Tab-separated table of C-alpha atoms and ligand atoms in Angstrom:
chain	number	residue	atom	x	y	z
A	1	UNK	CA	90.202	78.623	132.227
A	2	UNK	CA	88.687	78.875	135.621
A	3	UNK	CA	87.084	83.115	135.368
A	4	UNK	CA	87.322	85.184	138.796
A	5	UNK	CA	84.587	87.483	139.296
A	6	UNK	CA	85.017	90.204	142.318
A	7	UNK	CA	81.968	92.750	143.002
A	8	UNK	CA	82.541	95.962	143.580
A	9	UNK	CA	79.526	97.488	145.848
A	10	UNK	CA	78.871	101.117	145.583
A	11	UNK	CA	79.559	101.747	149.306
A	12	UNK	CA	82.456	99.718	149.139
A	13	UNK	CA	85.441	100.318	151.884
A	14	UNK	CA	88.309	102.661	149.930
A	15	UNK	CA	91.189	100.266	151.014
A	16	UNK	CA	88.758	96.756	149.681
A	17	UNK	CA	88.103	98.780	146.416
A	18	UNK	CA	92.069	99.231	146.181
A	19	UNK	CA	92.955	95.523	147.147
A	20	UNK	CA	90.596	94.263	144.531
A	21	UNK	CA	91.695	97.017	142.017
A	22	UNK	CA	95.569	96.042	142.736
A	23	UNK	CA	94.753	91.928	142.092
A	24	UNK	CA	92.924	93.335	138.674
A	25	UNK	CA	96.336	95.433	137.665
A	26	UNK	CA	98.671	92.873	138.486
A	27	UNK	CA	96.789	89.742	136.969
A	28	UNK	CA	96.960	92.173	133.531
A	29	UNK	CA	101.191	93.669	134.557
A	30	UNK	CA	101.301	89.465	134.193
A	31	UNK	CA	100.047	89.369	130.363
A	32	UNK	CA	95.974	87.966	131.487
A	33	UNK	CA	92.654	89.586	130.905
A	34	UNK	CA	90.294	91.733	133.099
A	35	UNK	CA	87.201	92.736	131.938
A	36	UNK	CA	85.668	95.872	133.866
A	37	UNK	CA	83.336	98.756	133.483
A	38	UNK	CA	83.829	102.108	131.804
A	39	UNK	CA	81.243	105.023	131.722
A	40	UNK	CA	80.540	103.888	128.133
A	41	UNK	CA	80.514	99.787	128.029
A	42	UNK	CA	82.389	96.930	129.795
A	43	UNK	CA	85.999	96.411	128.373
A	44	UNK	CA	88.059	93.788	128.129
A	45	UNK	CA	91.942	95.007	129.253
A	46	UNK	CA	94.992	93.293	129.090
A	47	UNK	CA	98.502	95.234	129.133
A	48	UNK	CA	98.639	97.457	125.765
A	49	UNK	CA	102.476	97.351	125.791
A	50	UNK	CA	102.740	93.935	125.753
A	51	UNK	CA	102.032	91.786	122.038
A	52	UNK	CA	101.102	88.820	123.530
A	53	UNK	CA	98.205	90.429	125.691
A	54	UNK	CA	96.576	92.252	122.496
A	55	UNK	CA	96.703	88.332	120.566
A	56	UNK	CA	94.690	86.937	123.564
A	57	UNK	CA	92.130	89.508	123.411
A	58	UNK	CA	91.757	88.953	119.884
A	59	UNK	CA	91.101	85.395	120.766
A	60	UNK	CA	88.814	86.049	123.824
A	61	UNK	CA	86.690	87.962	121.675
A	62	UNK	CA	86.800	86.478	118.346
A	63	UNK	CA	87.761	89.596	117.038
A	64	UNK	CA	89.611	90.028	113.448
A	65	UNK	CA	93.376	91.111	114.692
A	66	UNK	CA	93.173	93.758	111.812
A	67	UNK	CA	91.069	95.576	113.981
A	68	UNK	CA	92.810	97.821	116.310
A	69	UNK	CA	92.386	98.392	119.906
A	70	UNK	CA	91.584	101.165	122.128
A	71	UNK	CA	94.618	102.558	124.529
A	72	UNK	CA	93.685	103.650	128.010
A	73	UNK	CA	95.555	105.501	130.047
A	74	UNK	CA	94.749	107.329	133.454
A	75	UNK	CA	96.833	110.784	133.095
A	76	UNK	CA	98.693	112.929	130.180
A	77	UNK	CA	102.064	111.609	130.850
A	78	UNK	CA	100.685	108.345	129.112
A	79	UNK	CA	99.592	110.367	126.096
A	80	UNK	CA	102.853	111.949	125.244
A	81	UNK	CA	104.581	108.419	125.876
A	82	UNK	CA	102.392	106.677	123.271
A	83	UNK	CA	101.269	109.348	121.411
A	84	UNK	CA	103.726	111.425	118.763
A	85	UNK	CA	103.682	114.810	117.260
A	86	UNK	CA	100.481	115.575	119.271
A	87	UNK	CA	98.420	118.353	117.566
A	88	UNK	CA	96.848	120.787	119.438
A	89	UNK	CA	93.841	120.467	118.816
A	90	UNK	CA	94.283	117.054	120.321
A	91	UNK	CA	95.352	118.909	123.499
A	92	UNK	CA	92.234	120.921	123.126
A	93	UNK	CA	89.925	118.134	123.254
A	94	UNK	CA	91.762	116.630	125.899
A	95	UNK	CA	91.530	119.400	128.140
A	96	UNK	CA	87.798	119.548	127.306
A	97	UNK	CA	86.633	115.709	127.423
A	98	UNK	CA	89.025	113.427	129.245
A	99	UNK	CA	88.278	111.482	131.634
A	100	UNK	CA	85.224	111.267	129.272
A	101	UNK	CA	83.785	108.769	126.575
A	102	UNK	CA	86.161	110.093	123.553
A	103	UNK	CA	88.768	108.334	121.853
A	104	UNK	CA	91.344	110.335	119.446
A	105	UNK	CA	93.440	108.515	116.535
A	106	UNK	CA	96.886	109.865	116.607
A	107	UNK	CA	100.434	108.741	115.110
A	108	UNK	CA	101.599	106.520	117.431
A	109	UNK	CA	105.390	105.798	119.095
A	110	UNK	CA	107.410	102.959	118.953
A	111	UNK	CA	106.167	101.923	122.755
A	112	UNK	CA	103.154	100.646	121.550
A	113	UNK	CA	103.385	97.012	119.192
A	114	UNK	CA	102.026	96.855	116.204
A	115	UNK	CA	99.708	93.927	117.234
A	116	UNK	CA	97.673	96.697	119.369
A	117	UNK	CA	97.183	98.910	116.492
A	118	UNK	CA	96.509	96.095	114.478
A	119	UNK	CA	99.125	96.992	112.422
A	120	UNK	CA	98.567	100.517	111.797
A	121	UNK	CA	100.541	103.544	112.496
A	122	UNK	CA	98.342	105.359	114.704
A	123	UNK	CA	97.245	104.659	117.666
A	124	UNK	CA	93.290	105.397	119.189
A	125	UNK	CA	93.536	106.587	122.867
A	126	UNK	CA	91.072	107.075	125.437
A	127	UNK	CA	91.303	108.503	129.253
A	128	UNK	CA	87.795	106.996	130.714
A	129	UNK	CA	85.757	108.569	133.190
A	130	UNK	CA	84.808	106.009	135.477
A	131	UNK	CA	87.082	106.479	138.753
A	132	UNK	CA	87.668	102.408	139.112
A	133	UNK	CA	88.512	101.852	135.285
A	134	UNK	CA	91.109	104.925	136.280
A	135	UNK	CA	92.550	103.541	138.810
A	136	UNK	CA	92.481	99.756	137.453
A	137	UNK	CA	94.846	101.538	134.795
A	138	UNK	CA	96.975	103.376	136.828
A	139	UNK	CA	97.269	99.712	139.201
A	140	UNK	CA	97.668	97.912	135.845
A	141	UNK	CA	100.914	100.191	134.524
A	142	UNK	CA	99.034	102.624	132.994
A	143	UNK	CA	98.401	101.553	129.414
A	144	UNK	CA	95.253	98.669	128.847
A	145	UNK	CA	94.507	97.807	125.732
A	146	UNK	CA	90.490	97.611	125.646
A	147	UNK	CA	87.753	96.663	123.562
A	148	UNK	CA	84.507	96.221	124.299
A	149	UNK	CA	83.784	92.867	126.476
A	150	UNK	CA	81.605	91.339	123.969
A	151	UNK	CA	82.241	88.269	121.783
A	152	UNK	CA	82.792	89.792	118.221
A	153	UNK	CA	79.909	90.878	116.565
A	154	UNK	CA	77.370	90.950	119.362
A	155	UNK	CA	76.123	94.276	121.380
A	156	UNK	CA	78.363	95.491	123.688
A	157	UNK	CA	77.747	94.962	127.751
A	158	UNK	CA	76.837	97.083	129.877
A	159	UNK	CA	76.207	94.805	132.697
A	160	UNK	CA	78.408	92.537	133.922
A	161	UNK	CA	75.532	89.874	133.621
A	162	UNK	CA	76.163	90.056	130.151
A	163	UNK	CA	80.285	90.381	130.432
A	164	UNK	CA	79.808	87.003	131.973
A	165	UNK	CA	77.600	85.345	129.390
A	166	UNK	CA	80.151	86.329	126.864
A	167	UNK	CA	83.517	85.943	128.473
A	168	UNK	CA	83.220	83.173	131.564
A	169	UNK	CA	85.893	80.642	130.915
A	170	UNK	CA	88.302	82.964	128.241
A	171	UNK	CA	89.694	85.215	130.743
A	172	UNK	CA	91.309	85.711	134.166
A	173	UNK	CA	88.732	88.186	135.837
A	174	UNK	CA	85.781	89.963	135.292
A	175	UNK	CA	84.936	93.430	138.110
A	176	UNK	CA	81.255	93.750	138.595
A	177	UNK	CA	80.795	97.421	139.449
A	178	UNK	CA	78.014	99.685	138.363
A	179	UNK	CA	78.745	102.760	136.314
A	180	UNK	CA	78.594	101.454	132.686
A	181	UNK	CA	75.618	104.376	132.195
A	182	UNK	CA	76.102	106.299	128.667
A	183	UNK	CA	75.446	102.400	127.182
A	184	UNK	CA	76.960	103.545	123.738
A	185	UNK	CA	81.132	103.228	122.748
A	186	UNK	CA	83.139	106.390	122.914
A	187	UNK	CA	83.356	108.858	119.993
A	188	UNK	CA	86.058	107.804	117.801
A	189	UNK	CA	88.016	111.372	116.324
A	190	UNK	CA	90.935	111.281	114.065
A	191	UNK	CA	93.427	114.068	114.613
A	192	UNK	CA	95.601	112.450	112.064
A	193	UNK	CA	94.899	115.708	109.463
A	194	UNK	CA	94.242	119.333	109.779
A	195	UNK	CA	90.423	118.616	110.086
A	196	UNK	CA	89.272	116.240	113.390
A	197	UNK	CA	87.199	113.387	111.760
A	198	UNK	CA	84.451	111.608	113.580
A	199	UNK	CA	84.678	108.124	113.004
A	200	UNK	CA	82.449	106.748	115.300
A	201	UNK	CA	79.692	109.051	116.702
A	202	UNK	CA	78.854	109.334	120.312
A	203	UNK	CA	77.564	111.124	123.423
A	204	UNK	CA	80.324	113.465	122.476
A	205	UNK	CA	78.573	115.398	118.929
A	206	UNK	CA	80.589	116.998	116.234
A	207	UNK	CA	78.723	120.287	117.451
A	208	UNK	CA	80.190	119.634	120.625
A	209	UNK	CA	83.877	118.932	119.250
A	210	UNK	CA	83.608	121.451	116.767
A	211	UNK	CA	82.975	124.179	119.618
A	212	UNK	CA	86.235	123.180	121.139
A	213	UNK	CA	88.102	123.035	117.674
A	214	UNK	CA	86.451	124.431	115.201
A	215	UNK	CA	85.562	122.459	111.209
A	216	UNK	CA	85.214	118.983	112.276
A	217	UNK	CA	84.136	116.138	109.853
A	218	UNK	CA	82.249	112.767	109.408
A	219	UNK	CA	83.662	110.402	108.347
A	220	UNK	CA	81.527	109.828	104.543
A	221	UNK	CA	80.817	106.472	105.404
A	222	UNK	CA	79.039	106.810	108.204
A	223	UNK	CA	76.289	109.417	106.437
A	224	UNK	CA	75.563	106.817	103.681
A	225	UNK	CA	75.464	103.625	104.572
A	226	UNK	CA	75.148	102.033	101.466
A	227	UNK	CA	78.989	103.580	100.704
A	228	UNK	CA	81.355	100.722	99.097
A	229	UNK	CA	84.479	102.821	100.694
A	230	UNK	CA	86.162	101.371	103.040
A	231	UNK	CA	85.575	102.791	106.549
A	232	UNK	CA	88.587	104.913	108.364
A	233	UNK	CA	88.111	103.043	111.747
A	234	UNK	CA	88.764	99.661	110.667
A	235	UNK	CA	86.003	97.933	113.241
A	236	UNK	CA	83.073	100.351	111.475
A	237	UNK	CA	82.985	97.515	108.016
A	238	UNK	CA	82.119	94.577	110.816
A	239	UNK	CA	79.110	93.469	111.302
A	240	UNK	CA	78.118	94.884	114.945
A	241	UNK	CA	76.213	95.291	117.835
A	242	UNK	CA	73.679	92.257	116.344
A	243	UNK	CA	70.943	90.486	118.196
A	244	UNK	CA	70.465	87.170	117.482
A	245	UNK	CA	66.633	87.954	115.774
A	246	UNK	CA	66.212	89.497	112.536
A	247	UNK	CA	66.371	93.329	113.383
A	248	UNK	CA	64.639	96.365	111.185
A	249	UNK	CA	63.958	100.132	111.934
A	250	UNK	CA	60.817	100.816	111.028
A	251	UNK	CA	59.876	104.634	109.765
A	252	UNK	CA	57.155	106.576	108.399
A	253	UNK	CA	54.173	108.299	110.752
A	254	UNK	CA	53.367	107.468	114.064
A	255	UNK	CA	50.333	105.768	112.706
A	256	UNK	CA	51.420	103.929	110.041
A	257	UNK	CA	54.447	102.619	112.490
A	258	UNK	CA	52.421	101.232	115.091
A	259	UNK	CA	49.862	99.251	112.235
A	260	UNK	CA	52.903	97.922	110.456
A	261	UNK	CA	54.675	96.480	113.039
A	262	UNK	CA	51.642	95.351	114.989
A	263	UNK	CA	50.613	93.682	111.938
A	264	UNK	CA	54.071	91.773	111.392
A	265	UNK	CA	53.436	90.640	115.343
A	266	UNK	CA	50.544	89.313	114.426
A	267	UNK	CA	51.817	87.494	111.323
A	268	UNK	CA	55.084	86.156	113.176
A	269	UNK	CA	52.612	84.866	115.694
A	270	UNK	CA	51.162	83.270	113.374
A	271	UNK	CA	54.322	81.251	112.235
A	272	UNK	CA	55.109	80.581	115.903
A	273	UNK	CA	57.642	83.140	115.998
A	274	UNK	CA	58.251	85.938	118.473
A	275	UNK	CA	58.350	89.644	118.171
A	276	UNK	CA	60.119	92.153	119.654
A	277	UNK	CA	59.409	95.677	119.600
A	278	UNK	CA	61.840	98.899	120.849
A	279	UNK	CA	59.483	101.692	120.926
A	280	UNK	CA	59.258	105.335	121.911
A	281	UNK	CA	57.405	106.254	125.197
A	282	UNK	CA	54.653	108.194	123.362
A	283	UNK	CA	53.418	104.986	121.112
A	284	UNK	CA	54.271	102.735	123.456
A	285	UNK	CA	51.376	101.522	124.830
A	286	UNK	CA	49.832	100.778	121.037
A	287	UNK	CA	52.213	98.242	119.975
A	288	UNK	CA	51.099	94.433	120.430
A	289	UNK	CA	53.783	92.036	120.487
A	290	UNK	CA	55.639	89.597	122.543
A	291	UNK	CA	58.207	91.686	124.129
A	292	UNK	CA	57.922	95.398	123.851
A	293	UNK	CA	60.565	97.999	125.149
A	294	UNK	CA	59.779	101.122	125.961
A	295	UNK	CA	63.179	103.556	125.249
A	296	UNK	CA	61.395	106.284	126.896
A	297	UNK	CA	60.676	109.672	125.275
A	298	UNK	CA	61.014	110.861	121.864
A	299	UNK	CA	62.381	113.976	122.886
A	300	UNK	CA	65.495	111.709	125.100
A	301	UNK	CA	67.435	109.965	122.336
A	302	UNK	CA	69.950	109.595	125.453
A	303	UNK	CA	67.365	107.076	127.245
A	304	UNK	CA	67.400	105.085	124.215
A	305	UNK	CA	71.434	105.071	123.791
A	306	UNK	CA	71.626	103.981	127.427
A	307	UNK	CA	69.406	101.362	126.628
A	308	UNK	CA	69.926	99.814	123.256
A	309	UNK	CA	72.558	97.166	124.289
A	310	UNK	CA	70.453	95.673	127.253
A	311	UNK	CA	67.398	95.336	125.047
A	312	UNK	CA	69.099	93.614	121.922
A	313	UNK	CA	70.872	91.360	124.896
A	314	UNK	CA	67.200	90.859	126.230
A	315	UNK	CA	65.465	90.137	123.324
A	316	UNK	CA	68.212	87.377	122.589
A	317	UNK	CA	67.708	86.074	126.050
A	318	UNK	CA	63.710	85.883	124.900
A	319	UNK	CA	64.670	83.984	121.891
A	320	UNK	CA	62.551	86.709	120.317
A	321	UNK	CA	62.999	86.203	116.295
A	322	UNK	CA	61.914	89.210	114.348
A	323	UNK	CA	62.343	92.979	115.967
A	324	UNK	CA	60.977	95.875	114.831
A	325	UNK	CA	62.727	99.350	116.276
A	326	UNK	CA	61.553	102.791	115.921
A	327	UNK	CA	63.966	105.480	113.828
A	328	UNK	CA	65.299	108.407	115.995
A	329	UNK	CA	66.345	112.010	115.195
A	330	UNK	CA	69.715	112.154	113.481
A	331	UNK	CA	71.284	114.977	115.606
A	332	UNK	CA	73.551	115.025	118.469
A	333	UNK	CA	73.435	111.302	120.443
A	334	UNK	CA	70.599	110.732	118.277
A	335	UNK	CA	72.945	110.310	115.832
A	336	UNK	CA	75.025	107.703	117.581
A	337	UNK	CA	72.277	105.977	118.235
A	338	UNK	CA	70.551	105.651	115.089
A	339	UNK	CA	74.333	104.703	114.111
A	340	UNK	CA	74.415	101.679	116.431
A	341	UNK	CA	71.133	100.638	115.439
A	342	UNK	CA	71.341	100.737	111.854
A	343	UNK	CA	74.060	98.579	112.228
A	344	UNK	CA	72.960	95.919	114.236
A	345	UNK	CA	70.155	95.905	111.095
A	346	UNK	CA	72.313	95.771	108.916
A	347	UNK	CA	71.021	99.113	107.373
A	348	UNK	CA	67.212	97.354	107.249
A	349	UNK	CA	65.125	100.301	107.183
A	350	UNK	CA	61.368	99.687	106.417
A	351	UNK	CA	59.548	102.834	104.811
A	352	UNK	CA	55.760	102.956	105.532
B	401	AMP	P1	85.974	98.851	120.427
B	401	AMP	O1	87.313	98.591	120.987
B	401	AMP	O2	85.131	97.626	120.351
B	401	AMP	O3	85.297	100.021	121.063
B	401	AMP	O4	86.282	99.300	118.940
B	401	AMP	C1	87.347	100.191	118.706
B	401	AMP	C2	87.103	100.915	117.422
B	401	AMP	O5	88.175	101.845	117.239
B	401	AMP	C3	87.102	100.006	116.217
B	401	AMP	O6	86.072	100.406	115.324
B	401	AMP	C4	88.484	100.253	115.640
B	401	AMP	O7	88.526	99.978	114.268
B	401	AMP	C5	88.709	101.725	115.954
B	401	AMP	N1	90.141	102.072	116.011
B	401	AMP	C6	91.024	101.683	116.963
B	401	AMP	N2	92.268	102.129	116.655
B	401	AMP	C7	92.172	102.812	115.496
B	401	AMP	C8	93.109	103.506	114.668
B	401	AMP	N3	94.405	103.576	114.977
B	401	AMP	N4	92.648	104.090	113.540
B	401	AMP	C9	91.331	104.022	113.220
B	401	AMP	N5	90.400	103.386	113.973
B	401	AMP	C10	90.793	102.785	115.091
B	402	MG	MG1	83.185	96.735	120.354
């Protein structure tokens, strides 16, 4: 299949941002593709309503149909049309986040198929904050089924450079706009029991949920990652966000860091191999390898998050083999963060 791809400049006209937004919605109204950006990565939408659409983004993306898709919608109405016995505290968070990067699980209504939710019950839901992704809904019907626009298994774009490595010649359209600037997925909350569960962690914290709600959980599989249970948001047991090079996180002190992955360089060099390096403004300039990226500082996990996806992509462009990242603070988007990265490692963490 032939792929559009429309630009949409920042100082666009109004009434050429609508035309091209209107050709986006109908193209997915008529069961086809269109990937665009969010605040938090590029999706990939087709019509949520519609069966046939969530089986070809399955395909596009090589993505296991067991694993359920995220519906966005542009205004409440949507919510209470998809959404059933809609707890409070879901109206809470609502009120508080949307448009904004946070998904909530909740039981869904017979509108939505079964081949959306990948067979589940509930449904995940998500109004994003980026005014074109808005509006592509509302010109689409109002319900788009979207994932990120990756193939399966590789970090998710947030340039459309990337959207178009991945998915040229699978679907209909891709919109190149800017705007894809958090760089991390949504925070995935279940609102399924009494207490909100995070699922997936992101630039919206449990502190930050838990102000709005009160108790509010992690999901147990996300603190351990060596846990054998079987993860509540069915996408978390994939294998995610890799690069094509072997990654590891590398932690102990500053010092010891910088020898031990300078030394690995050195030794990769030696085997004719190169070596990547995602590093932390304050060492940066110590590290000696092939291709080093500076996440900026230590004390702004959030440069890093914005950043992650763009690097791995990078270093795979570089054909860079082995990379060596440094460990970040566990708290607030430090925690998504490390959460992304540990699993693009696959949970390789290197004590020195
Ligand atoms: P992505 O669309 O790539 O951002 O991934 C969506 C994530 O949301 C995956 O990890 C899914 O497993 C998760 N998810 C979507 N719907 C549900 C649901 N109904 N219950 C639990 N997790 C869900
Ligand atoms: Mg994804």
């Amino acid at each position: 299949m032939e792929t559009e791809i429309l630009s949409i400049a920042a100082d666009e006209q109004p009434e050429s941002v609508r035309q091209k937004l209107s050709h986006a919605g109908d193209i997915i109204k008529n069961g086809g593709l269109v990937a665009f950006p969010t605040e938090t990565v590029y999706g990939l939408g087709g019509d949520a309503l519609n069966p046939e659409s969530a089986r070809k983004i399955y395909a596009a993306k090589g993505r296991p149909s067991d694993n359920p898709l995220i519906v966005h919608i542009a205004d409440m109405e949507a919510l209470d049309a998809i959404a059933k016995r809609i707890p409070e505290k879901a109206r809470q968070l609502a009120r508080a986040f949307w448009p904004g990067p946070l998904t909530m699980i909740m039981e869904k209504t017979g509108l939505v198929p079964a081949q959306t939710t990948g067979g589940l019950d509930t449904v995940a839901v998500r109004m994003p904050g980026h005014p074109a992704a808005l509006a592509l809904i509302r010109a689409a019907g109002g319900y788009v089924a979207a994932p990120s626009a990756n193939l399966s298994g590789k970090p998710s774009p947030t340039t459309a450079k990337y959207v178009i490595q991945d998915m040229a010649g699978r679907i209909e359209l891709i919109l190149d706009a800017d705007g894809a600037e958090l760089g991390l997925e949504s925070t995935i909350v279940d609102l399924t029991g009494e207490v909100p569960v995070i699922l997936r962690p992101g630039y919206i914290t449990q502190e930050m949920i838990a102000r709005t709600v009160g108790e509010t959980e992690m999901d147990i599989t996300l603190l351990d990652g060596d846990s054998t249970q079987a993860p509540k948001a069915p996408g978390m047991k994939y294998r995610h966000y890799a690069p094509k090079g072997e990654l590891a996180l590398v932690e102990g002190s500053p010092e010891a860091v910088v020898q031990y992955i300078n030394e690995q360089a050195r030794r990769h060099r030696g085997d004719n191999k190169k070596t990547g390096v995602i590093g932390t403004a304050e060492r940066i300039a110590d590290y000696c390898a092939d291709s080093v990226k500076n996440a900026g500082s230590r004390r702004d996990p959030l440069a890093a998050a914005r950043q992650l996806y763009t690097f791995l992509r990078e270093f795979d462009d570089e054909e860079v083999a082995y990379i060596y990242s440094e460990a970040f603070e566990g708290a607030g988007i430090g925690q998504a963060l490390m959460n992304r990265l540990l699993k693009a490692a696959g949970h390789k963490v290197i004590q020195v």
